[in-house]
mmCIF file of C-alpha atoms and ligand atoms in Angstrom:
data_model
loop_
_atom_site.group_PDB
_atom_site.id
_atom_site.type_symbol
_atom_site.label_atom_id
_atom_site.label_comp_id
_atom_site.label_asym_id
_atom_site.label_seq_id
_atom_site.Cartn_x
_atom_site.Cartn_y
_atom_site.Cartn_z
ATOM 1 C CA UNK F 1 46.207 312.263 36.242
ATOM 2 C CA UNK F 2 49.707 312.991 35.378
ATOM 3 C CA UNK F 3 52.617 310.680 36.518
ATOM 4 C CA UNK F 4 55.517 311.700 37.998
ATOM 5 C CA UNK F 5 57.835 310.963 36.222
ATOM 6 C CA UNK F 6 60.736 308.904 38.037
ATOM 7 C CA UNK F 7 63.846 307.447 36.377
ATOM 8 C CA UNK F 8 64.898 303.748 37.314
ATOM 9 C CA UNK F 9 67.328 302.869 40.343
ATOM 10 C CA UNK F 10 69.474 299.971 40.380
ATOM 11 C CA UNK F 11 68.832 299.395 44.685
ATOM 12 C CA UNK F 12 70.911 296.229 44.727
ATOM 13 C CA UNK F 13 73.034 293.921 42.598
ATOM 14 C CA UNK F 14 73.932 289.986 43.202
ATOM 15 C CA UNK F 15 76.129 287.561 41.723
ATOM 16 C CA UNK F 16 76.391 283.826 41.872
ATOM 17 C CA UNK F 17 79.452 281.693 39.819
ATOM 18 C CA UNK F 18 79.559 278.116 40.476
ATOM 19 C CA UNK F 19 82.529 276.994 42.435
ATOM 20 C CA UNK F 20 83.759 274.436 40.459
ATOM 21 C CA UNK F 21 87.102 276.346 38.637
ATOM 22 C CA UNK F 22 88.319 275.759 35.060
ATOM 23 C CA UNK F 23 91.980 276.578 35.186
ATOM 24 C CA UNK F 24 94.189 277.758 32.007
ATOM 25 C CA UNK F 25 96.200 275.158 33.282
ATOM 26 C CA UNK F 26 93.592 272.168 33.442
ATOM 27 C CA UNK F 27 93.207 273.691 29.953
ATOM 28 C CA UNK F 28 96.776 272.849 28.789
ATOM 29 C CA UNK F 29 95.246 269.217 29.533
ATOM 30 C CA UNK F 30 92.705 269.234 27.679
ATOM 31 C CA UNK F 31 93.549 271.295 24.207
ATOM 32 C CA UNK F 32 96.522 272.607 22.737
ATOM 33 C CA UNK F 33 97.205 275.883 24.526
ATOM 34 C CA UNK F 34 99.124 277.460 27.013
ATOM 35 C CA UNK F 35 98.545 279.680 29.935
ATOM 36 C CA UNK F 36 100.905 282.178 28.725
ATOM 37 C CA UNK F 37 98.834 282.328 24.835
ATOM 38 C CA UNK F 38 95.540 282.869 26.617
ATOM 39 C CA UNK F 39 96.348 285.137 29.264
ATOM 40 C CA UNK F 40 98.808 287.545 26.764
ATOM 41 C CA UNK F 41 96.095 286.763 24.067
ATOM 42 C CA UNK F 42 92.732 286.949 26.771
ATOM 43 C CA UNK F 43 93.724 288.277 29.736
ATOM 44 C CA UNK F 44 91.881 285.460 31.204
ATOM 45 C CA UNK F 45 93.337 282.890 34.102
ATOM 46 C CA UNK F 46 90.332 280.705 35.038
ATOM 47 C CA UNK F 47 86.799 280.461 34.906
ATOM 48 C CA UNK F 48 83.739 278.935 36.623
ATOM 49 C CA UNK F 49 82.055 275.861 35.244
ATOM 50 C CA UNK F 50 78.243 274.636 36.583
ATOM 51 C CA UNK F 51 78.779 270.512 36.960
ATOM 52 C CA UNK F 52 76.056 267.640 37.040
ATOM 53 C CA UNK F 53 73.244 266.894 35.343
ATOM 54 C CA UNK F 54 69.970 268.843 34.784
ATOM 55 C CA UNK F 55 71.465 272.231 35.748
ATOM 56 C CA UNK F 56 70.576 275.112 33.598
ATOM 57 C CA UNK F 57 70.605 278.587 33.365
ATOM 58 C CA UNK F 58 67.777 279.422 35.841
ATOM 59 C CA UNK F 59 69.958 277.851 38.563
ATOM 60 C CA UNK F 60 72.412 280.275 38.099
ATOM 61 C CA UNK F 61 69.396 283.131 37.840
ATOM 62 C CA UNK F 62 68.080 281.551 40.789
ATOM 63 C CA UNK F 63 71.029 282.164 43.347
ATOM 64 C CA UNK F 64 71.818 285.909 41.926
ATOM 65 C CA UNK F 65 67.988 286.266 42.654
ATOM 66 C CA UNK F 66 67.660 284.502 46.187
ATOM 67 C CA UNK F 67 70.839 286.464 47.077
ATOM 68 C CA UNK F 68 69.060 290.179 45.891
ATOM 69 C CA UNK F 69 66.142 289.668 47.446
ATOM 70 C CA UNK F 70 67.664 289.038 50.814
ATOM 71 C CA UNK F 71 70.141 291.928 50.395
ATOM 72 C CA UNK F 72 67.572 294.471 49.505
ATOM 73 C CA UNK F 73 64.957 293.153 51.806
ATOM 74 C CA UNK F 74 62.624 292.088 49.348
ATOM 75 C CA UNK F 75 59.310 289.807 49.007
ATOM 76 C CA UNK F 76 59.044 287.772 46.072
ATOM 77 C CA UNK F 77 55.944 288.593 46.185
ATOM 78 C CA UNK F 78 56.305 292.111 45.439
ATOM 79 C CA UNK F 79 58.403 291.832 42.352
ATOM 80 C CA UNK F 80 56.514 293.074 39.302
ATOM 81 C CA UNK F 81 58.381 291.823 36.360
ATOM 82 C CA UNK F 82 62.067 289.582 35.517
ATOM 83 C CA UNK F 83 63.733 290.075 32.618
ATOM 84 C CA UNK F 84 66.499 287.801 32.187
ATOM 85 C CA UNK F 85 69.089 288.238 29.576
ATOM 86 C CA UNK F 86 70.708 284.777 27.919
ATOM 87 C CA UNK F 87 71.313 282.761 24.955
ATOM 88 C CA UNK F 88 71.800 279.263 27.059
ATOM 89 C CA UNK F 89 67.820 279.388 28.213
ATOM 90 C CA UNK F 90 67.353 275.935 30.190
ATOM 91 C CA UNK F 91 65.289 274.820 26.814
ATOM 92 C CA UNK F 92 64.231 277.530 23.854
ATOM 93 C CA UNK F 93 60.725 277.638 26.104
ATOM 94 C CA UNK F 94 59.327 278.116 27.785
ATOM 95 C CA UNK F 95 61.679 281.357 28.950
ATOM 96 C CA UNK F 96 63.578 281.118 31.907
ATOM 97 C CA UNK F 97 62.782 284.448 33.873
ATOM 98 C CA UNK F 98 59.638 282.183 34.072
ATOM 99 C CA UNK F 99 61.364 279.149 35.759
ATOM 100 C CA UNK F 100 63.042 281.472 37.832
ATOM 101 C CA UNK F 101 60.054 282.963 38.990
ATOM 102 C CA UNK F 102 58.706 280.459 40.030
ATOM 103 C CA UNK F 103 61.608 278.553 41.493
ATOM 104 C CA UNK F 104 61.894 281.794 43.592
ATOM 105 C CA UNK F 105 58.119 282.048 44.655
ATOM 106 C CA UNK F 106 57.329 285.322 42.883
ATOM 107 C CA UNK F 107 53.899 284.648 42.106
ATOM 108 C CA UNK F 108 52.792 288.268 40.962
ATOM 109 C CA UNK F 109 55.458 288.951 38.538
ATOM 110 C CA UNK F 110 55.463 287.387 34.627
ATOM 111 C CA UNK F 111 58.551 287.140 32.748
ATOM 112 C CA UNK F 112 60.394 287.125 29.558
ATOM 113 C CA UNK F 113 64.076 286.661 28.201
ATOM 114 C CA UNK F 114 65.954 288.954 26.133
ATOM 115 C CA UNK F 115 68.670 287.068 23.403
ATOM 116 C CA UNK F 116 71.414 289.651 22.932
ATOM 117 C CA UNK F 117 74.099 287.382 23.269
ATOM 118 C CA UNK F 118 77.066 289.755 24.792
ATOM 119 C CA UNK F 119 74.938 292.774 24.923
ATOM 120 C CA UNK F 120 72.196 291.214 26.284
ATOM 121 C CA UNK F 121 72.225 292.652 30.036
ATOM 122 C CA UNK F 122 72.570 296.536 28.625
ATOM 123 C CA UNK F 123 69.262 295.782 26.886
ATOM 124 C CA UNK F 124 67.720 294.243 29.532
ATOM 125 C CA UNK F 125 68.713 296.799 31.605
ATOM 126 C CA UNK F 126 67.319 299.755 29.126
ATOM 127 C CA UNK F 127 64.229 297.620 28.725
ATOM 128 C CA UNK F 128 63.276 297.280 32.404
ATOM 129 C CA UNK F 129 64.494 300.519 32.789
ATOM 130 C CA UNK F 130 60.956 301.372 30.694
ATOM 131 C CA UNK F 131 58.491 299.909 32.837
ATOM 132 C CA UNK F 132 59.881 301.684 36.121
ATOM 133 C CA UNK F 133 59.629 304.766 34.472
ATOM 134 C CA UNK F 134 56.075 304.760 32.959
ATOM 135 C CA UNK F 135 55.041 304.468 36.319
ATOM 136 C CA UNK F 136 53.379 300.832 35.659
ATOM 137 C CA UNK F 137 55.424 298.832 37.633
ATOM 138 C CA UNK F 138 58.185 299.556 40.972
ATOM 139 C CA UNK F 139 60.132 296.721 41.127
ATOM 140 C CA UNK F 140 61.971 294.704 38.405
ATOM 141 C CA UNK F 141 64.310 292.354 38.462
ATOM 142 C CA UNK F 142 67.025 292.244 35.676
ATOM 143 C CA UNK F 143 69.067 289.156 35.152
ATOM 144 C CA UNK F 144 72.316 288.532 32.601
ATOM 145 C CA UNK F 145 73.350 284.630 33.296
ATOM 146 C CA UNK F 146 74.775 282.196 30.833
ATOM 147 C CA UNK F 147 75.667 278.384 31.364
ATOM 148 C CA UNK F 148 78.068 278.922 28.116
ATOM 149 C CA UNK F 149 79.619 275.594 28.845
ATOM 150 C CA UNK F 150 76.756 274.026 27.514
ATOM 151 C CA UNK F 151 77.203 275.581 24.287
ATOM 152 C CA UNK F 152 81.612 274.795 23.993
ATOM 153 C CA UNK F 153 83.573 271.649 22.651
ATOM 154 C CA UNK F 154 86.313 271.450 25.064
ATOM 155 C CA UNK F 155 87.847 269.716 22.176
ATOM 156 C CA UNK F 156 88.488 272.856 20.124
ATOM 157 C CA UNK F 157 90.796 275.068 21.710
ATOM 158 C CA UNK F 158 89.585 278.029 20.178
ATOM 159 C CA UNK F 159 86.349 279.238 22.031
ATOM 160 C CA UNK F 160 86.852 276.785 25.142
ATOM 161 C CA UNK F 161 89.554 279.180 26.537
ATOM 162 C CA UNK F 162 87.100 281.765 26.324
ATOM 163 C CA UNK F 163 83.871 281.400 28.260
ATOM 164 C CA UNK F 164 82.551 280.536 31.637
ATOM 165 C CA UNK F 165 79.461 279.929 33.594
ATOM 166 C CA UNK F 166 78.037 282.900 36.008
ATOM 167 C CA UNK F 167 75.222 285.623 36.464
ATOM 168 C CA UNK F 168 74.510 288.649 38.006
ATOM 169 C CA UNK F 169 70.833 290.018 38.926
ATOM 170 C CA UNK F 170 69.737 293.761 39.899
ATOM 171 C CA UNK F 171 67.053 294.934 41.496
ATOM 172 C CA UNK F 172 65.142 298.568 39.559
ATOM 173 C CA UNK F 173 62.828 300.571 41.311
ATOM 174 C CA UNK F 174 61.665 304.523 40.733
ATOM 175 C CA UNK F 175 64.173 306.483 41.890
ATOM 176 C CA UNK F 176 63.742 308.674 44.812
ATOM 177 C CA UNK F 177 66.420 311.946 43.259
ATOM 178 C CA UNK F 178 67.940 312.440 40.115
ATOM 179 C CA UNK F 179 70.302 308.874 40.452
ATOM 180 C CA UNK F 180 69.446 306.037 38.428
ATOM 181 C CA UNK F 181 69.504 305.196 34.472
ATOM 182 C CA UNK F 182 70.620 308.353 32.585
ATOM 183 C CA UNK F 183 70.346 307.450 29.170
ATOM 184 C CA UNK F 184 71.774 304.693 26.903
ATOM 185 C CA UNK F 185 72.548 303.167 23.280
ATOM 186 C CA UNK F 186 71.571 300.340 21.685
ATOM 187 C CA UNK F 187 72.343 299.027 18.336
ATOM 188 C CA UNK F 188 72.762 295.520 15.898
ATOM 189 C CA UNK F 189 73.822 294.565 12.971
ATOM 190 C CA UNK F 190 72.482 291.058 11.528
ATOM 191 C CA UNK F 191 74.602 291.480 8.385
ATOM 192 C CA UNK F 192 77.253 290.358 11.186
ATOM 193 C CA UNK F 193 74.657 287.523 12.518
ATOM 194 C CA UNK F 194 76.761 284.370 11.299
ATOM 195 C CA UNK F 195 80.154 285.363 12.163
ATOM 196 C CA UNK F 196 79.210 284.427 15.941
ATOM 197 C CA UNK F 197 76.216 282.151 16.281
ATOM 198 C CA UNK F 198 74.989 278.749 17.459
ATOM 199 C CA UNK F 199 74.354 277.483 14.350
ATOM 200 C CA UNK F 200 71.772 274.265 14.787
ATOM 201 C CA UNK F 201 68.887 273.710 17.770
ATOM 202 C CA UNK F 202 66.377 276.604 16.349
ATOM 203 C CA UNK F 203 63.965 276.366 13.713
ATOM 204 C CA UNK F 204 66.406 276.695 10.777
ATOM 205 C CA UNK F 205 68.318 273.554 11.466
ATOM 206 C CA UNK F 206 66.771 271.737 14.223
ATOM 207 C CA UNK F 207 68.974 269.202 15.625
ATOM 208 C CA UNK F 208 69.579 265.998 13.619
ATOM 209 C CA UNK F 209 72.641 263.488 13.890
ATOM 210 C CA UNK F 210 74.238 265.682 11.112
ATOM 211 C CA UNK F 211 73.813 268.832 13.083
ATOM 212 C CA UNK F 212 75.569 266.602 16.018
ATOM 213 C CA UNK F 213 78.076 265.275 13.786
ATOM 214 C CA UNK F 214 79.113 268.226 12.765
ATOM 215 C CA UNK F 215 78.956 270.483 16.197
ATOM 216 C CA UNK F 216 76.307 272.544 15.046
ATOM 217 C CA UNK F 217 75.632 272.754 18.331
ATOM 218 C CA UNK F 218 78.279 274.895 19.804
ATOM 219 C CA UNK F 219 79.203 278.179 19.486
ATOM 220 C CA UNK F 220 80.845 279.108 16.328
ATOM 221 C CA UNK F 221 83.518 281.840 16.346
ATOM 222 C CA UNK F 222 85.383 283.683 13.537
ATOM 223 C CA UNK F 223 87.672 285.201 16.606
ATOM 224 C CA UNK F 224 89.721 287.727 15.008
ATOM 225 C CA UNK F 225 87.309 289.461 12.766
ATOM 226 C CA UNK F 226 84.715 289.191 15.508
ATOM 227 C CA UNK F 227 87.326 291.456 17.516
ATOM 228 C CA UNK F 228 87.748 293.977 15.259
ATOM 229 C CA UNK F 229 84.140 295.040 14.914
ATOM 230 C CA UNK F 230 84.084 294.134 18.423
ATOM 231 C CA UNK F 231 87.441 296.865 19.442
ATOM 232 C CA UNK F 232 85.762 299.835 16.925
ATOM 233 C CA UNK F 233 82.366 299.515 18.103
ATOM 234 C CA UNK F 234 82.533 299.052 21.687
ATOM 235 C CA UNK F 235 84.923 302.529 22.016
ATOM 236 C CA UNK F 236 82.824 304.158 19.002
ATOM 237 C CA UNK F 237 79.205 303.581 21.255
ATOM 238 C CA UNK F 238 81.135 304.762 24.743
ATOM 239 C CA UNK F 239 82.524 307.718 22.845
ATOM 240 C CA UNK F 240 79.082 308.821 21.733
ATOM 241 C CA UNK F 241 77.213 308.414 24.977
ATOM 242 C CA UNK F 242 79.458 310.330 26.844
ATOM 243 C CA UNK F 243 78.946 313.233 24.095
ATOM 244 C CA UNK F 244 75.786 312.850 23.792
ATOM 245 C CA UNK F 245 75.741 313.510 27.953
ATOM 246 C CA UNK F 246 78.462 316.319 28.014
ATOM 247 C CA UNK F 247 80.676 313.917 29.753
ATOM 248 C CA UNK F 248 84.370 314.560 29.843
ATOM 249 C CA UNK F 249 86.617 311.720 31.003
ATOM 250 C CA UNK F 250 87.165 313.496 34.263
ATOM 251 C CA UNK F 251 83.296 312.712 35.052
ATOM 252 C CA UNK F 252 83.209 308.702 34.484
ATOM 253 C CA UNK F 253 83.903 307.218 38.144
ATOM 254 C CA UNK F 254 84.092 303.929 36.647
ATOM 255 C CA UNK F 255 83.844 302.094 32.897
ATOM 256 C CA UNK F 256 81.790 298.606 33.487
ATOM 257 C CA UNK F 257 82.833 296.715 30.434
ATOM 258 C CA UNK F 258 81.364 293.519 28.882
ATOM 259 C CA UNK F 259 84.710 291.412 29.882
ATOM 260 C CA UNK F 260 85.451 289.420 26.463
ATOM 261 C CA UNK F 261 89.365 290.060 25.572
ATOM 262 C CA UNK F 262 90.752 292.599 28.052
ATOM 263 C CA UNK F 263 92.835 294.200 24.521
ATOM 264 C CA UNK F 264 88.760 295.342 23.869
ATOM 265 C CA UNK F 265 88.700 296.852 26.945
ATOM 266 C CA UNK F 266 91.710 298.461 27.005
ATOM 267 C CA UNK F 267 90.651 300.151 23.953
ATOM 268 C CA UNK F 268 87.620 301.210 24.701
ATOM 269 C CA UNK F 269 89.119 302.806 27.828
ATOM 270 C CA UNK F 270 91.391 304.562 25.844
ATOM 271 C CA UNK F 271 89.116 306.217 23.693
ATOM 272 C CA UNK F 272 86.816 307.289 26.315
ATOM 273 C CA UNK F 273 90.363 309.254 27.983
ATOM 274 C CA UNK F 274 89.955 307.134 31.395
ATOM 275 C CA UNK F 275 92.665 305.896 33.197
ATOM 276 C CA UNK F 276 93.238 301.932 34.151
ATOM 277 C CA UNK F 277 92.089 302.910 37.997
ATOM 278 C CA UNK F 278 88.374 303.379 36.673
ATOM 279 C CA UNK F 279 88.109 300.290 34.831
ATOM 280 C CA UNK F 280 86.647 297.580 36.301
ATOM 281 C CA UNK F 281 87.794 294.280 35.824
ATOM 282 C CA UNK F 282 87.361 290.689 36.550
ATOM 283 C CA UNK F 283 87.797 288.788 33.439
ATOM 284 C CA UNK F 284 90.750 286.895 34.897
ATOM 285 C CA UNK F 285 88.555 285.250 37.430
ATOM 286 C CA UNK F 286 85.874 284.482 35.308
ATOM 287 C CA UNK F 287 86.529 284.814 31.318
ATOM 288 C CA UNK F 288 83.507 285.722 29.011
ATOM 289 C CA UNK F 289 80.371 284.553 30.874
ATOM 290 C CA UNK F 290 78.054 286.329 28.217
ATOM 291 C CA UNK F 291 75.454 287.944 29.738
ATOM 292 C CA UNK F 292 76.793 287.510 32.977
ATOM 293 C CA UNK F 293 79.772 289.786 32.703
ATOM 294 C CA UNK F 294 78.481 293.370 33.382
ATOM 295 C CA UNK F 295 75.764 292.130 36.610
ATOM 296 C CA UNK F 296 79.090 289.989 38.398
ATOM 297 C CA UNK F 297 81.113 293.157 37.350
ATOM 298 C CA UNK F 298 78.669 295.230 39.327
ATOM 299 C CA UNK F 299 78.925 292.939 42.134
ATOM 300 C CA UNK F 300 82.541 292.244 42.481
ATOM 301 C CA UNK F 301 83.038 296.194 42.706
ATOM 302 C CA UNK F 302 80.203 297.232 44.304
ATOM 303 C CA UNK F 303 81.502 298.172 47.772
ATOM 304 C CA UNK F 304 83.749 300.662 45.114
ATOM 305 C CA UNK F 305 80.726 302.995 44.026
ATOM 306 C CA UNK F 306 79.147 305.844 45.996
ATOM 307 C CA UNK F 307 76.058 307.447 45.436
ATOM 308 C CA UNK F 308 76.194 309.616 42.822
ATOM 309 C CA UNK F 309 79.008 308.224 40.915
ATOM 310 C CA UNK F 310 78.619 307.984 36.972
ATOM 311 C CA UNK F 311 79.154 304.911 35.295
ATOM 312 C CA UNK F 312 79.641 303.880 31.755
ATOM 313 C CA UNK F 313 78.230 299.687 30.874
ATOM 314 C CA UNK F 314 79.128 299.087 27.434
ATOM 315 C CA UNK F 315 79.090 295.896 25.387
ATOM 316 C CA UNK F 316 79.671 294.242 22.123
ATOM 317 C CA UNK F 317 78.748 290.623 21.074
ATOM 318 C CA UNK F 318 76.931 288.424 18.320
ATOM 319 C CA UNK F 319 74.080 289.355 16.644
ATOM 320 C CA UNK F 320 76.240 291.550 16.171
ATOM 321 C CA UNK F 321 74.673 293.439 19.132
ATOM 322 C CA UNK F 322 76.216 296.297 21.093
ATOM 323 C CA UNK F 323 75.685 299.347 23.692
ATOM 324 C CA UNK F 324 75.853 301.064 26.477
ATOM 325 C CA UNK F 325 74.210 302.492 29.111
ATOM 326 C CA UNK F 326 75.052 306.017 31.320
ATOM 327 C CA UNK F 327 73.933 305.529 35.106
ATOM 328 C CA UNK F 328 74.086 307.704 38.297
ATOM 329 C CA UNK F 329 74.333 305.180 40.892
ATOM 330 C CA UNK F 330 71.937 304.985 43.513
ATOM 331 C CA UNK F 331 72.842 304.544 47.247
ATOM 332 C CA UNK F 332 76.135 303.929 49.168
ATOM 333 C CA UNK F 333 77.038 300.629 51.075
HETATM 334 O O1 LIG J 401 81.994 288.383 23.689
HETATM 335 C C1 LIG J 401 81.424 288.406 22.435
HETATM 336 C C2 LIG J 401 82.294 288.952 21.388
HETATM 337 N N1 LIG J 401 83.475 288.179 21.244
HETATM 338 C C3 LIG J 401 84.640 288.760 21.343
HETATM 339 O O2 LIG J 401 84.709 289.934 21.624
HETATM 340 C C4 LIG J 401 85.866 287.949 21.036
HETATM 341 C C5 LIG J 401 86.680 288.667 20.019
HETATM 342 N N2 LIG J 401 87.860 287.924 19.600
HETATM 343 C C6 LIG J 401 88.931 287.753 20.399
HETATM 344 O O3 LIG J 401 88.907 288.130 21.559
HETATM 345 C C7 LIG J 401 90.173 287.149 19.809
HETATM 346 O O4 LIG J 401 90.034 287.141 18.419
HETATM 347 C C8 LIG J 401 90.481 285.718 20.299
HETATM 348 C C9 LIG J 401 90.917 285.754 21.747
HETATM 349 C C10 LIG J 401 89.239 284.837 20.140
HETATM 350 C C11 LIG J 401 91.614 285.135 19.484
HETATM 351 O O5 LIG J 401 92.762 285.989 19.569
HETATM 352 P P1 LIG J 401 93.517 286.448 18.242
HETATM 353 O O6 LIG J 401 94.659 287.250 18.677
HETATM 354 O O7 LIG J 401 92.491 287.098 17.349
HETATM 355 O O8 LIG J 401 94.012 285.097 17.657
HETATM 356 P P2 LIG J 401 93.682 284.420 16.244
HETATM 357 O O9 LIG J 401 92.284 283.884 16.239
HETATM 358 O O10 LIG J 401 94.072 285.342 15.142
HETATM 359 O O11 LIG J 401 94.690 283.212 16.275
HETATM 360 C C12 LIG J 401 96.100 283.424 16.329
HETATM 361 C C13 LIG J 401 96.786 282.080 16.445
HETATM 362 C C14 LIG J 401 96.291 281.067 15.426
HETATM 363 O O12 LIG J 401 97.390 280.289 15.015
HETATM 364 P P3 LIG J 401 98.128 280.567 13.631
HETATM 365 O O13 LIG J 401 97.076 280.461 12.588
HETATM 366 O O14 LIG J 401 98.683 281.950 13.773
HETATM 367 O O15 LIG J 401 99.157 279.493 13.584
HETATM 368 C C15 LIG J 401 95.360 280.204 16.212
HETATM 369 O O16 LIG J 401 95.252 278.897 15.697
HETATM 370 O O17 LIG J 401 96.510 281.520 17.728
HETATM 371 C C16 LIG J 401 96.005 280.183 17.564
HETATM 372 N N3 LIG J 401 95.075 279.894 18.640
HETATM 373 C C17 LIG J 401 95.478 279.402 19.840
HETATM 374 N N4 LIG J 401 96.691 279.050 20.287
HETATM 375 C C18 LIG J 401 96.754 278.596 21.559
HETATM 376 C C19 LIG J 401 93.744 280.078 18.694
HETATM 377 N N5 LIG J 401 93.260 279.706 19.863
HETATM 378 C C20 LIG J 401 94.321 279.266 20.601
HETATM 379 C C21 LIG J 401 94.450 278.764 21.897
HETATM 380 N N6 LIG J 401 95.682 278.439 22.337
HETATM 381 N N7 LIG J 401 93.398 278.627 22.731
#
């Protein structure tokens, strides 16, 4: 028997971002910086931390879930597969789609987690993306969440101005018309692994009190040449999907951007010819949440889209990892 073949919907997106708020100013407190450097340097104001003790990723996976599946109507039950995107799993296993699973009560759907830092929620998407279309399974669930203030020294004021806590979660099925996941672009680049890395807590240096003594254990940044590859590649991989689609400038309703340094952004936005009305953007509100940033993107602006619209998700981060995806969406609110 031949399949019909149906591409994958995204039916309904959900966000969750703790409410405790890290102000540029509480910043100014705590390291040597200033509102004014981050938010000319950023384009960041504030960002969302996850307090207390023995709160991980999943938690944050957990409400972006919770809050689909009551959107959309939706049985735990009758969810298939979660991927979740993240480089802060709650430990290194076992994988936290699983713990969200089964904090969420969906027995008949097995899990796994996808570590592409920045990037990770394009590939997650464009993985998931694969088992809708086979024709195996109908409804995934795709997280991007990061608890990246598990990973900072808010002694350092370099990457602490940077990142924030937050998820997103979307719901594929088979698409009923030609809406849905178009096509996308995925590509890395180890030779650029150790620029941006965690560098101790896997198998290569497992944590010791030197690793601790020497902050091995959060992230490690060489900012400015991590931009550059970040400001080429990020425009070069929108430019090329929207050739490789026929799609002129006039034909992108909206860029989604991975929200890192809005001077990315602004250059990717330029290349791919749209104007600042299409770009969406809420890295002010939240700064670089990791995986987070495209799903919350999605769900901050999601009363914007109409059915049919064509959207561009592209991303850049370490590995190095980057991509992006070309999507009709699927339904109007
Ligand atoms: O999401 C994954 C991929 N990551 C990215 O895309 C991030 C890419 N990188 C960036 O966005 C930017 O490089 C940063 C925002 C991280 C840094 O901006 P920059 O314009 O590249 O600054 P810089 O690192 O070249 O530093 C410029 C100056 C330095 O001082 P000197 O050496 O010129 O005296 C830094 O010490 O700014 C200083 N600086 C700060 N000053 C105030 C660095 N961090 C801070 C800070 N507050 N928080």
């Amino acid at each position: 028997m031949i399949l019909k073949k149906h591409k994958a919907s995204i039916t309904g997106v959900h966000g969750y971002v703790p409410d405790y708020i890290l102000t540029n100013k509480e910043l100014e407190t705590l390291v040597d910086t200033s509102d004014e450097w981050i938010v000319t340097r950023t384009g960041i104001k504030e960002r969302r931390i996850l307090k207390g003790d023995m709160k991980g990723t999943s938690i944050l996976g957990v409400e972006c879930v919770k809050g689909l599946l009551e959107k959309t109507n939706t049985d735990p039950k009758e969810i298939d597969l979660i991927i979740c995107a993240t480089v802060t799993p709650d430990m290194l296993f076992p994988s936290t789609s699983n713990l969200i699973a089964d904090k969420i009560g969906a027995t008949n759907s097995y899990g796994f987690d996808i570590s592409a830092a920045c990037s990770g929620f394009i590939y997650a998407l464009a993985t998931g993306s694969q088992f809708i279309e086979a024709g195996t399974h109908n409804k995934v669930i795709v997280i991007g969440a990061d608890k990246m203030s598990s990973i900072i020294d808010y002694e350092e004021r370099k990457n602490c101005v940077l990142f924030g806590d937050g998820g997103g979660a979307v719901l594929l099925e088979p698409s009923e018309d030609e809406t849905g996941i178009q096509d996308y672009l995925l590509k890395s680049d180890g030779s650029g692994g150790d620029m941006l890395c965690l560098k101790a807590g896997g198998s290569l240096r497992p944590a010791s009190t030197e690793t601790i003594k020497n902050k091995e254990h959060y992230i490690y940044q060489e900012g400015s040449s991590v931009f550059k590859f970040a400001v080429t590649n990020m425009a070069d991989i929108s430019e090329e999907i929207m050739n490789k689609n026929k799609l002129k400038s006039d034909d992108i309703s909206y860029l989604v951007p991975h929200q890192a340094n809005k001077r990315i952004i602004d250059a990717t936005a330029k290349r791919m010819g749209v104007g600042p009305e299409k770009v969406l953007l809420n890295i002010e509100k939240y700064g670089n949440t990791t995986a987070g940033t495209i799903p919350l993107c999605l769900w901050d602006f999601e009363n914007k889209f109409k059915k049919g619209d064509n959207l561009i998700l592209a991303a850049f981060g370490g590995g190095f990892t980057w991509g992006s995806l070309y999507l009709k969406w699927s339904y109007n609110n």
